[in-house]
XYZ file of C-alpha atoms in Angstrom:
176
model
C 357.931 17.708 193.023
C 357.601 17.638 196.818
C 361.088 18.921 197.737
C 360.407 22.605 196.879
C 357.150 22.462 198.852
C 358.973 21.017 201.874
C 361.764 23.638 201.623
C 359.176 26.431 201.470
C 357.321 25.047 204.514
C 360.535 24.816 206.558
C 361.530 28.337 205.519
C 358.063 29.698 206.395
C 358.121 27.980 209.791
C 361.498 29.541 210.573
C 360.280 33.004 209.516
C 357.113 32.660 211.610
C 359.112 31.512 214.634
C 361.576 34.412 214.273
C 358.670 36.875 214.197
C 357.452 35.402 217.491
C 360.982 35.408 218.924
C 361.065 31.607 219.054
C 363.005 28.812 217.470
C 361.269 26.149 215.378
C 360.921 22.991 217.467
C 361.789 24.944 220.631
C 361.555 23.047 223.917
C 358.326 23.734 225.719
C 356.423 24.505 222.530
C 353.476 22.140 222.213
C 353.996 20.642 218.766
C 350.822 18.584 219.148
C 348.507 21.607 219.166
C 346.699 22.017 215.864
C 346.224 25.612 214.768
C 343.196 26.838 212.825
C 343.855 26.690 209.079
C 347.170 24.901 209.534
C 348.193 22.453 206.819
C 349.473 18.977 207.615
C 352.949 19.951 206.422
C 352.998 23.162 208.478
C 352.045 21.096 211.520
C 354.790 18.522 210.870
C 357.422 21.250 210.412
C 356.848 22.316 214.008
C 358.154 18.875 215.068
C 361.054 18.410 212.654
C 362.899 20.192 209.881
C 364.434 16.995 208.490
C 363.692 17.381 204.754
C 363.867 13.641 204.077
C 361.399 12.802 206.844
C 359.050 15.623 205.821
C 359.193 14.570 202.146
C 358.618 10.902 202.978
C 355.650 11.642 205.266
C 354.096 14.041 202.746
C 354.480 11.536 199.907
C 353.041 8.807 202.092
C 349.866 10.839 202.643
C 349.617 11.839 198.963
C 350.098 8.294 197.703
C 347.769 6.778 200.297
C 345.064 9.244 199.310
C 345.519 8.486 195.631
C 345.509 4.702 196.003
C 342.511 4.537 198.312
C 340.536 6.913 196.097
C 341.434 4.917 192.982
C 340.387 1.727 194.757
C 337.030 3.200 195.785
C 336.318 4.566 192.296
C 337.255 1.298 190.604
C 335.165 -0.795 192.981
C 332.217 1.598 192.683
C 332.228 1.411 188.882
C 332.444 -2.387 189.116
C 329.454 -2.602 191.473
C 327.394 -0.069 189.495
C 328.001 -2.138 186.352
C 326.773 -5.227 188.219
C 323.712 -3.439 189.647
C 322.067 -1.201 187.015
C 319.128 -0.465 189.326
C 321.553 1.103 191.827
C 323.254 3.026 189.011
C 319.908 4.412 187.822
C 318.830 5.484 191.306
C 322.232 7.088 191.970
C 322.158 8.870 188.593
C 318.708 10.220 189.412
C 319.937 11.600 192.762
C 322.945 13.259 191.116
C 320.812 14.862 188.391
C 318.208 16.010 190.937
C 320.960 17.565 193.052
C 323.347 19.141 190.540
C 321.496 18.983 187.222
C 322.868 17.961 183.857
C 324.803 21.080 182.840
C 328.449 21.452 183.816
C 328.667 24.317 186.295
C 332.282 23.985 187.361
C 332.934 22.825 190.886
C 330.613 20.704 192.980
C 329.386 22.410 196.121
C 330.249 20.466 199.329
C 326.691 21.091 200.541
C 325.446 19.249 197.442
C 327.620 16.268 198.346
C 326.424 16.255 201.955
C 322.835 16.180 200.732
C 323.328 13.115 198.508
C 322.358 10.414 200.989
C 322.080 7.639 198.399
C 325.563 8.428 197.067
C 326.930 8.147 200.612
C 325.112 4.819 201.103
C 326.488 3.465 197.807
C 330.048 4.493 198.676
C 329.770 3.068 202.194
C 328.499 -0.246 200.842
C 331.278 -0.400 198.248
C 333.833 0.305 200.997
C 332.298 -2.512 203.058
C 332.524 -4.990 200.188
C 335.832 -3.808 198.721
C 337.937 -2.144 201.444
C 341.029 -0.366 200.043
C 343.157 -2.206 202.619
C 341.605 -5.689 202.636
C 344.240 -7.345 204.845
C 346.263 -5.882 207.673
C 348.128 -6.824 210.801
C 349.322 -5.517 214.109
C 351.975 -6.661 216.544
C 351.274 -6.990 220.240
C 353.386 -4.628 222.346
C 353.112 -6.742 225.464
C 351.902 -10.169 226.567
C 348.125 -10.315 226.566
C 345.318 -12.799 227.222
C 342.458 -12.737 224.739
C 339.128 -13.839 226.153
C 337.900 -17.318 225.324
C 335.776 -17.626 222.187
C 333.066 -19.415 224.165
C 331.955 -18.844 227.761
C 333.976 -21.054 230.099
C 336.547 -21.719 227.381
C 340.289 -21.324 227.651
C 341.675 -17.800 226.990
C 344.275 -17.323 224.257
C 347.771 -16.216 225.281
C 349.435 -13.787 222.827
C 353.117 -13.104 223.597
C 354.626 -9.649 223.040
C 355.796 -9.104 219.471
C 353.304 -11.542 217.941
C 351.970 -10.512 214.527
C 348.172 -10.634 214.553
C 346.888 -10.561 210.969
C 343.267 -9.881 210.144
C 341.125 -9.502 207.054
C 338.756 -6.555 206.834
C 337.562 -8.069 203.547
C 336.398 -11.232 205.335
C 335.040 -9.443 208.431
C 332.869 -7.189 206.253
C 331.233 -10.250 204.709
C 330.396 -12.020 207.977
C 326.629 -12.143 208.408
C 326.977 -12.210 212.215
C 328.750 -8.819 212.070
C 326.550 -7.294 209.375
C-alpha cells in the first residue's frame, strides 16, 4: 500500500530538483527547511531516497496515529459510559454546535469552538495516556538534584535506562 506512494514521492522530488537544476539531497541544500504545503513524505524525500527507510518512517507515523486515536476513542467511550452527566453535557454541546442532521464533513471551526469537547478529551488523555509507560537512556553521566533540600544528589551513569510512567504521574495529586 505504501510502496507506490513512496515511489511517486521520490520520482516527484527528482523531477522537481531537475527543474531547479539541482540534485535531490544535494550538498548545501537545507533539508531541514519546511516548505509551505509540503507533506511529511515530501520533506523526508529531500533527506533520503532509500525506499525502505521512507516506507518504514511513513508506516510508523500512520500506525502511531491510528493506535493513539483508537486509544483515545476507546478511553473516551469508557469514561462517558461511567459518567452519564458528562456524556449529556457533551452531547448538548455537539448538538448546539453542529445540529442533529448529517451535513457531511465537520468544519474545523466547529471543532475549535467546542470547549467542553476539548476539556473531555484532555481529561481522558490525562487519565488514560496512549503511551502510559516510557523510558529514556542518559547520553552522558548526570547528577540529578536531591529529592529534599540538603539531601544527596543521584548519580546517573551514561547509558542508564530511566523508565517513567505517565499513567502514574497524571494521577499524582501533587502534580494535578
